[in-house]
Coordinates of C-alpha atoms and ligand atoms in Angstrom, one line a residue:
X150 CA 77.5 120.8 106.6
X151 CA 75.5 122.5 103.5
X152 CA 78.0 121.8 100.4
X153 CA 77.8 124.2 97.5
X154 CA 81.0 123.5 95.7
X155 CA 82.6 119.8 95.4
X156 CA 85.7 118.5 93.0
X157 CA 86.4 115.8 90.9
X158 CA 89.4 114.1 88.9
X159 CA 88.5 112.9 85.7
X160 CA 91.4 109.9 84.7
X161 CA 91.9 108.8 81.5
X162 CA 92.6 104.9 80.6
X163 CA 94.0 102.8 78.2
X164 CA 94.2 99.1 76.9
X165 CA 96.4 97.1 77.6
X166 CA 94.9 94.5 75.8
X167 CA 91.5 94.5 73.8
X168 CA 89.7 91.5 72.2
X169 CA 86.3 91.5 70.8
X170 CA 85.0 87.8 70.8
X171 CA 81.7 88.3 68.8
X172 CA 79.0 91.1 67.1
X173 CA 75.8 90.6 69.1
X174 CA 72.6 90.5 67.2
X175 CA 71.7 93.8 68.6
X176 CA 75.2 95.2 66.7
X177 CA 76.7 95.8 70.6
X178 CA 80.4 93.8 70.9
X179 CA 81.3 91.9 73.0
X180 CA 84.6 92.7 75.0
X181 CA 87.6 91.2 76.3
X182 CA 89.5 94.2 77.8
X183 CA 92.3 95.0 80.4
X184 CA 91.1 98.4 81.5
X185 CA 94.4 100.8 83.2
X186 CA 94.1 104.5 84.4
X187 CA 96.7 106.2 83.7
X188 CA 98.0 109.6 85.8
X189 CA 96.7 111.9 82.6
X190 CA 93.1 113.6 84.2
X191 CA 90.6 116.3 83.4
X192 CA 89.4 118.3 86.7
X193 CA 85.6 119.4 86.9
X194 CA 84.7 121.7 89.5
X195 CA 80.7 121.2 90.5
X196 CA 78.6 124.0 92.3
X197 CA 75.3 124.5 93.0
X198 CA 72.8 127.0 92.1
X199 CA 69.3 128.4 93.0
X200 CA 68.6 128.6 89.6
X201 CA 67.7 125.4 88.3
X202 CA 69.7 124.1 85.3
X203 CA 73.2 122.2 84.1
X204 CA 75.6 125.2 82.7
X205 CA 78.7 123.7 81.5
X206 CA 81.8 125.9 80.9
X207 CA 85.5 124.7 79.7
X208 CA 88.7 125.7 78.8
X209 CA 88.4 123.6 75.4
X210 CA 87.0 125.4 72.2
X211 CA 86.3 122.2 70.6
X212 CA 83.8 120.8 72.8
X213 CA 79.9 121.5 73.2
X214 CA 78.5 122.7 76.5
X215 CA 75.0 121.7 75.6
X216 CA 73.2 118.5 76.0
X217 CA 75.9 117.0 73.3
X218 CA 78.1 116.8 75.9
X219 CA 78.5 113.9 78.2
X220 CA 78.4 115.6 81.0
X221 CA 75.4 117.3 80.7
X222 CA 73.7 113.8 80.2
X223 CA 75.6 112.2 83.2
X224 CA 74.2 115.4 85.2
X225 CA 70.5 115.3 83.7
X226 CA 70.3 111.9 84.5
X227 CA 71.1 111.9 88.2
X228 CA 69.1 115.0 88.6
X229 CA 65.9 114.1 87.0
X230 CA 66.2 110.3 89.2
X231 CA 66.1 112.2 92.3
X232 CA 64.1 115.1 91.0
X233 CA 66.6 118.0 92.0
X234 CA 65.0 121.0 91.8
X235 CA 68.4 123.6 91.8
X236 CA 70.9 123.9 89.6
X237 CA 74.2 123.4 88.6
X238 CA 77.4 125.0 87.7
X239 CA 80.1 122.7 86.0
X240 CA 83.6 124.2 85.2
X241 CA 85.6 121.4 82.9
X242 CA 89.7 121.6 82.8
X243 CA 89.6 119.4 79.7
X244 CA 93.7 117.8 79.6
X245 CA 93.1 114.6 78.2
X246 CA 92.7 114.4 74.1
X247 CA 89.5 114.3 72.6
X248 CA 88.0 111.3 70.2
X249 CA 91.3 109.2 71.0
X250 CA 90.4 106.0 72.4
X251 CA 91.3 107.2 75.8
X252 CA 87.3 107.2 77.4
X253 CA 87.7 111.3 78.1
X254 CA 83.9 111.3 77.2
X255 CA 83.1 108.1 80.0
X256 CA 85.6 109.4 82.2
X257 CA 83.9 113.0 82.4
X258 CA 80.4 111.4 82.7
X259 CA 81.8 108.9 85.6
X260 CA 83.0 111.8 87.9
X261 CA 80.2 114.1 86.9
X262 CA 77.9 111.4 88.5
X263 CA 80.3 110.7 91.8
X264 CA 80.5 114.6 91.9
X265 CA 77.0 115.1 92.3
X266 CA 76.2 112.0 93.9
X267 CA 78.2 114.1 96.7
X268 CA 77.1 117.3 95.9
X269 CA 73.7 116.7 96.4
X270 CA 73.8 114.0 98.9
X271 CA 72.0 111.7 96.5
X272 CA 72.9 108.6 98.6
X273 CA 73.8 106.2 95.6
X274 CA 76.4 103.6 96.1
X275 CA 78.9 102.7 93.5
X276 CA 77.4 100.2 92.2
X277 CA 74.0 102.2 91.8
X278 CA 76.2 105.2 89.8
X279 CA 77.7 101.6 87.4
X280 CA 74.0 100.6 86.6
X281 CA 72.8 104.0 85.7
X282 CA 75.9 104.9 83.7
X283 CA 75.9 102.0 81.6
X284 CA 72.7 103.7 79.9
X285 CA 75.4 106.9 78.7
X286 CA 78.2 104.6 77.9
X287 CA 79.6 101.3 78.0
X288 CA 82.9 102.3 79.3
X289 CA 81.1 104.8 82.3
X290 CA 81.0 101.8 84.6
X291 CA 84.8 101.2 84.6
X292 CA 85.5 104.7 84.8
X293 CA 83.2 105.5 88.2
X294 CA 86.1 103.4 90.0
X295 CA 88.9 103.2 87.3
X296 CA 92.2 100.9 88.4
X297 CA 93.3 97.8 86.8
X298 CA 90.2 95.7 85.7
X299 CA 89.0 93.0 83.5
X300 CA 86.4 94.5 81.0
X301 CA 83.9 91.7 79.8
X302 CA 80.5 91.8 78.1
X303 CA 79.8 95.1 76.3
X304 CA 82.0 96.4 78.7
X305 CA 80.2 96.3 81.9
X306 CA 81.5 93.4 83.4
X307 CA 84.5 94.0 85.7
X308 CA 86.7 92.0 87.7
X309 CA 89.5 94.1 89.6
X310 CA 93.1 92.9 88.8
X311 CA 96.1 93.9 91.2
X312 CA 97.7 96.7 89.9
X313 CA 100.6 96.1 86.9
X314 CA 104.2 96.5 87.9
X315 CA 105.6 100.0 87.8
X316 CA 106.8 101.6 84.5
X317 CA 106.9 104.7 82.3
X318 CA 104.3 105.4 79.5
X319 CA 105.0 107.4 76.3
X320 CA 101.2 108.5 75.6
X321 CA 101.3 110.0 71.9
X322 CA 98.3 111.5 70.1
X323 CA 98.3 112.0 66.3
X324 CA 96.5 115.0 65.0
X325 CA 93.6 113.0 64.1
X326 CA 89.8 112.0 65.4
X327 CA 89.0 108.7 65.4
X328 CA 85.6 108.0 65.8
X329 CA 85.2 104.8 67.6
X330 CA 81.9 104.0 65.8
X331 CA 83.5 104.1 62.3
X332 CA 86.3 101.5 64.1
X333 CA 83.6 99.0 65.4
X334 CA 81.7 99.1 61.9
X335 CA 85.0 97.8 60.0
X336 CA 85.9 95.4 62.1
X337 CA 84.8 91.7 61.0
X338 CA 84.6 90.4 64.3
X339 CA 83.6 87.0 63.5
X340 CA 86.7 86.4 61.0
X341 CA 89.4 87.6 62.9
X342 CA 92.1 85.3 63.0
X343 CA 94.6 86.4 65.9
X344 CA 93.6 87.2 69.2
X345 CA 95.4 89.0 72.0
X346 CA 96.4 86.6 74.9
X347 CA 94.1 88.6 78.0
X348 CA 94.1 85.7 79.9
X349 CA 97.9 85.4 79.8
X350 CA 98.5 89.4 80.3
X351 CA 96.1 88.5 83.5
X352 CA 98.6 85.6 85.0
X353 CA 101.9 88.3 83.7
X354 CA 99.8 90.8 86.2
X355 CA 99.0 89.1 89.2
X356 CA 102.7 87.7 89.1
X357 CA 104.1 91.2 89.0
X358 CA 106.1 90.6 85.1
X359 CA 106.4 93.8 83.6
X360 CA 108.1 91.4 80.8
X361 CA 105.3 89.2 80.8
X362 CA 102.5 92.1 80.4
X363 CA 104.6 93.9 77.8
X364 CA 104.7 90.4 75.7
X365 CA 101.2 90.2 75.3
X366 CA 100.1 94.1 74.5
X367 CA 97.3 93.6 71.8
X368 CA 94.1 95.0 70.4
X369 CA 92.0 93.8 67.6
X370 CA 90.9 97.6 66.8
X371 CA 94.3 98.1 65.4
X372 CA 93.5 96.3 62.2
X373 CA 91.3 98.9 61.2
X374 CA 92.5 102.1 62.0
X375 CA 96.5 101.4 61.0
X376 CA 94.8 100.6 58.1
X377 CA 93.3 104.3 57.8
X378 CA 95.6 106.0 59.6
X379 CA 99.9 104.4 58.7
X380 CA 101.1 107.0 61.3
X381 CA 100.2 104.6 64.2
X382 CA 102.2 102.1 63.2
X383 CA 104.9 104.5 62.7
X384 CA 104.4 105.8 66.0
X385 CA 104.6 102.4 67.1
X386 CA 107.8 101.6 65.6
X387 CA 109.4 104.6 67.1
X388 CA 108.7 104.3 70.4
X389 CA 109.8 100.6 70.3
X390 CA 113.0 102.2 68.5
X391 CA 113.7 104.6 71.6
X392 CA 113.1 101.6 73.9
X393 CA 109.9 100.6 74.6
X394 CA 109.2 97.2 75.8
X395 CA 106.2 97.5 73.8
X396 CA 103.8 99.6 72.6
X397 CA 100.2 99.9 71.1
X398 CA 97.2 101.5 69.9
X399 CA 94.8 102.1 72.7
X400 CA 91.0 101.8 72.3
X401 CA 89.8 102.8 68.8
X402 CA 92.5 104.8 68.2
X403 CA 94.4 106.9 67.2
X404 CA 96.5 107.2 71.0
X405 CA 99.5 105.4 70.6
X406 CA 101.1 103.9 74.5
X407 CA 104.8 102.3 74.6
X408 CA 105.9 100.9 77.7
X409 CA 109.5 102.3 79.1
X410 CA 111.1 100.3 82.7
X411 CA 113.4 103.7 82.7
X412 CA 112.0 107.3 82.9
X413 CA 114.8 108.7 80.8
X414 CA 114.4 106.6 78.0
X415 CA 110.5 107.3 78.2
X416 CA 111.3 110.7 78.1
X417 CA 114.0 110.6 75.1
X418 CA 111.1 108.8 73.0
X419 CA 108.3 111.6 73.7
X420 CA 111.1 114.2 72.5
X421 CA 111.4 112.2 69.5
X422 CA 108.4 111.9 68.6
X423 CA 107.6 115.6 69.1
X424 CA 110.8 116.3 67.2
X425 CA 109.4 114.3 64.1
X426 CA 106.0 115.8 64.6
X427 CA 104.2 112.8 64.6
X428 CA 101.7 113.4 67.1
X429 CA 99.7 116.8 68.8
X430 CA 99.7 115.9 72.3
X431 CA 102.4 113.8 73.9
X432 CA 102.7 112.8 77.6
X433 CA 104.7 110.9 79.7
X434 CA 103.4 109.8 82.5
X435 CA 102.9 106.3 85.1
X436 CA 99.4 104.2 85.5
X437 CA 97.5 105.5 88.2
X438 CA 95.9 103.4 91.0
X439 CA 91.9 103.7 91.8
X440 CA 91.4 105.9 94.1
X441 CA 89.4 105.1 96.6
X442 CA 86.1 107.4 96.6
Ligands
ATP276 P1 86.4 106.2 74.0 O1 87.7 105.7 74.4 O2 85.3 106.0 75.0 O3 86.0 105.8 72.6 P2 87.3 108.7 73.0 O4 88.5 109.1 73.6 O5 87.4 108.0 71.7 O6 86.5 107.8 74.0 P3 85.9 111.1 73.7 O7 87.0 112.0 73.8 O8 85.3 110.5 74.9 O9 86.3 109.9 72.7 O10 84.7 111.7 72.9 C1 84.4 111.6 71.6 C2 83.3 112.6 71.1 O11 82.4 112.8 72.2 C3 83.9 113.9 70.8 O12 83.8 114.1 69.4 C4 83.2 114.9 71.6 O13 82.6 116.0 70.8 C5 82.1 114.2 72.3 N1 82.0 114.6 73.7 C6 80.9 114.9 74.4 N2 81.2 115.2 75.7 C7 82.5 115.1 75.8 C8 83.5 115.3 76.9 N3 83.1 115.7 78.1 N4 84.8 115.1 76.7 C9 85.2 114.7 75.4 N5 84.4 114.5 74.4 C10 83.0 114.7 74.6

């Protein structure tokens, strides 16, 4: 069957935990990360054309449609390996927030690359879409299969972990961009002094304790931008107030996750928090499985 239109779900992750052991000579960190999708996702819509080209179109003003954007990169890449001479069409439902430490950008690229992989009957495997998509973006490789995983090396290295025990998540985005090169530049990896227990959080998720898990929530990124940015903490603080198990900063910043075992409290703590205007967008939602593409 000739396919001319294809779709793709674009999920957005968080951190459950995030250590950076060292700054390589060639200024790349190196990771320790628990990787989770959660159910928040962009939809891209993928068609082809006889006239050759990537045209990107979205719903979000904020975003560039040129070669800026990741998607255009993750398509111009694929394209020029196979030497595609049509076009494409790509129609972006952009949901989850931009520059928040959430991979929107990877997550975009990844399913650009599945999406055409299909579209065009490339015939790459997963592993072939990981290899090239570590050349956009460190985090590209995780988000081509997305899940629960251990993140290692710049990011690059995964190990899949069973998926966490169920739970509500308060997601909470301030109204403001964090960029995550700023984050990485003030951080003094090499004197940092606490570390988040990932190899604990590991042994809490394979033995199902939501308790466990929620004990050991950490990120070394949060020393830097709570620094810059109070609100997180505040954030923080009222999410734990309205019962979260736990709750942190996720990625560089600034999206704030608490942890709820009960859906109603989850959703008293998003009301407060839109109530006190702390943050623009505010979800609550549940982690999402990989799915199996
Ligand atoms: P990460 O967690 O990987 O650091 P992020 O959530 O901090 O990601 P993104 O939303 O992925 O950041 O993107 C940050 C910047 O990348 C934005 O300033 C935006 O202009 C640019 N960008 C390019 N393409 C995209 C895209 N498809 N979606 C979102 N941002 C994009």
């Amino acid at each position: 069957m000739d396919m001319n239109q294809t779709t793709q779900k674009a999920y957005a992750k968080i951190n459950l935990g995030l250590d950076v052991l060292r700054r390589r000579e060639d200024g790349y960190h190196e990771v320790k990360m628990i990787m989770q999708t959660v159910d928040i996702c962009d939809d891209l819509v993928f068609q082809r054309t006889a006239r050759p080209g990537i045209r990107i179109e979205t719903d979000n003003g904020e975003l560039p449609t040129d070669q800026n954007n990741l998607i255009y990169k993750a398509a111009d890449l694929l394209m020029r390996e196979r030497g595609i001479a049509e076009g494409v069409r790509i129609m972006l439902t952009k949901r989850i927030p931009i520059a928040a430490g959430m991979a929107g950008g990877s997550s975009d690229a990844a399913a650009t690359m599945r999406g055409l992989n299909r579209l065009f009957d490339m015939g790459y495997s997963t592993e072939d879409l990981q290899k090239l998509g570590v050349k956009l973006g460190a985090d590209i490789p995780y988000c081509i299969v997305g899940g629960t995983m251990l993140s290692e090396g710049i990011g690059e290295i995964l190990s899949p972990l069973p998926s966490p025990p169920d739970c509500y998540l308060v997601v909470a985005k301030p109204d403001i961009n964090v960029s995550t090169r700023f984050v990485y530049e003030n951080l003094h990896a090499d004197s940092l002094t606490v570390h988040p227990d990932i190899d604990g959080m590991m042994e809490a998720i394979r033995a199902g304790s939501l308790q466990g898990m929620t004990d050991r929530l950490g990120n070394v990124l949060e020393t830097v931008t709570i620094r810059e940015y109070p609100v997180i903490e505040e954030i923080k603080e009222t999410l734990r107030r309205e019962g979260a198990r736990n709750a942190l900063m996720s990625g560089s910043g600034p999206t704030v996750f608490g942890i709820y075992a009960d859906q109603d409290k989850a959703k008293q703590a998003a009301l407060q928090i839109e109530r006190r205007k702390m943050a623009k967008q505010v979800f609550v939602t549940t982690f999402q499985d990989n799915i199996d593409r």
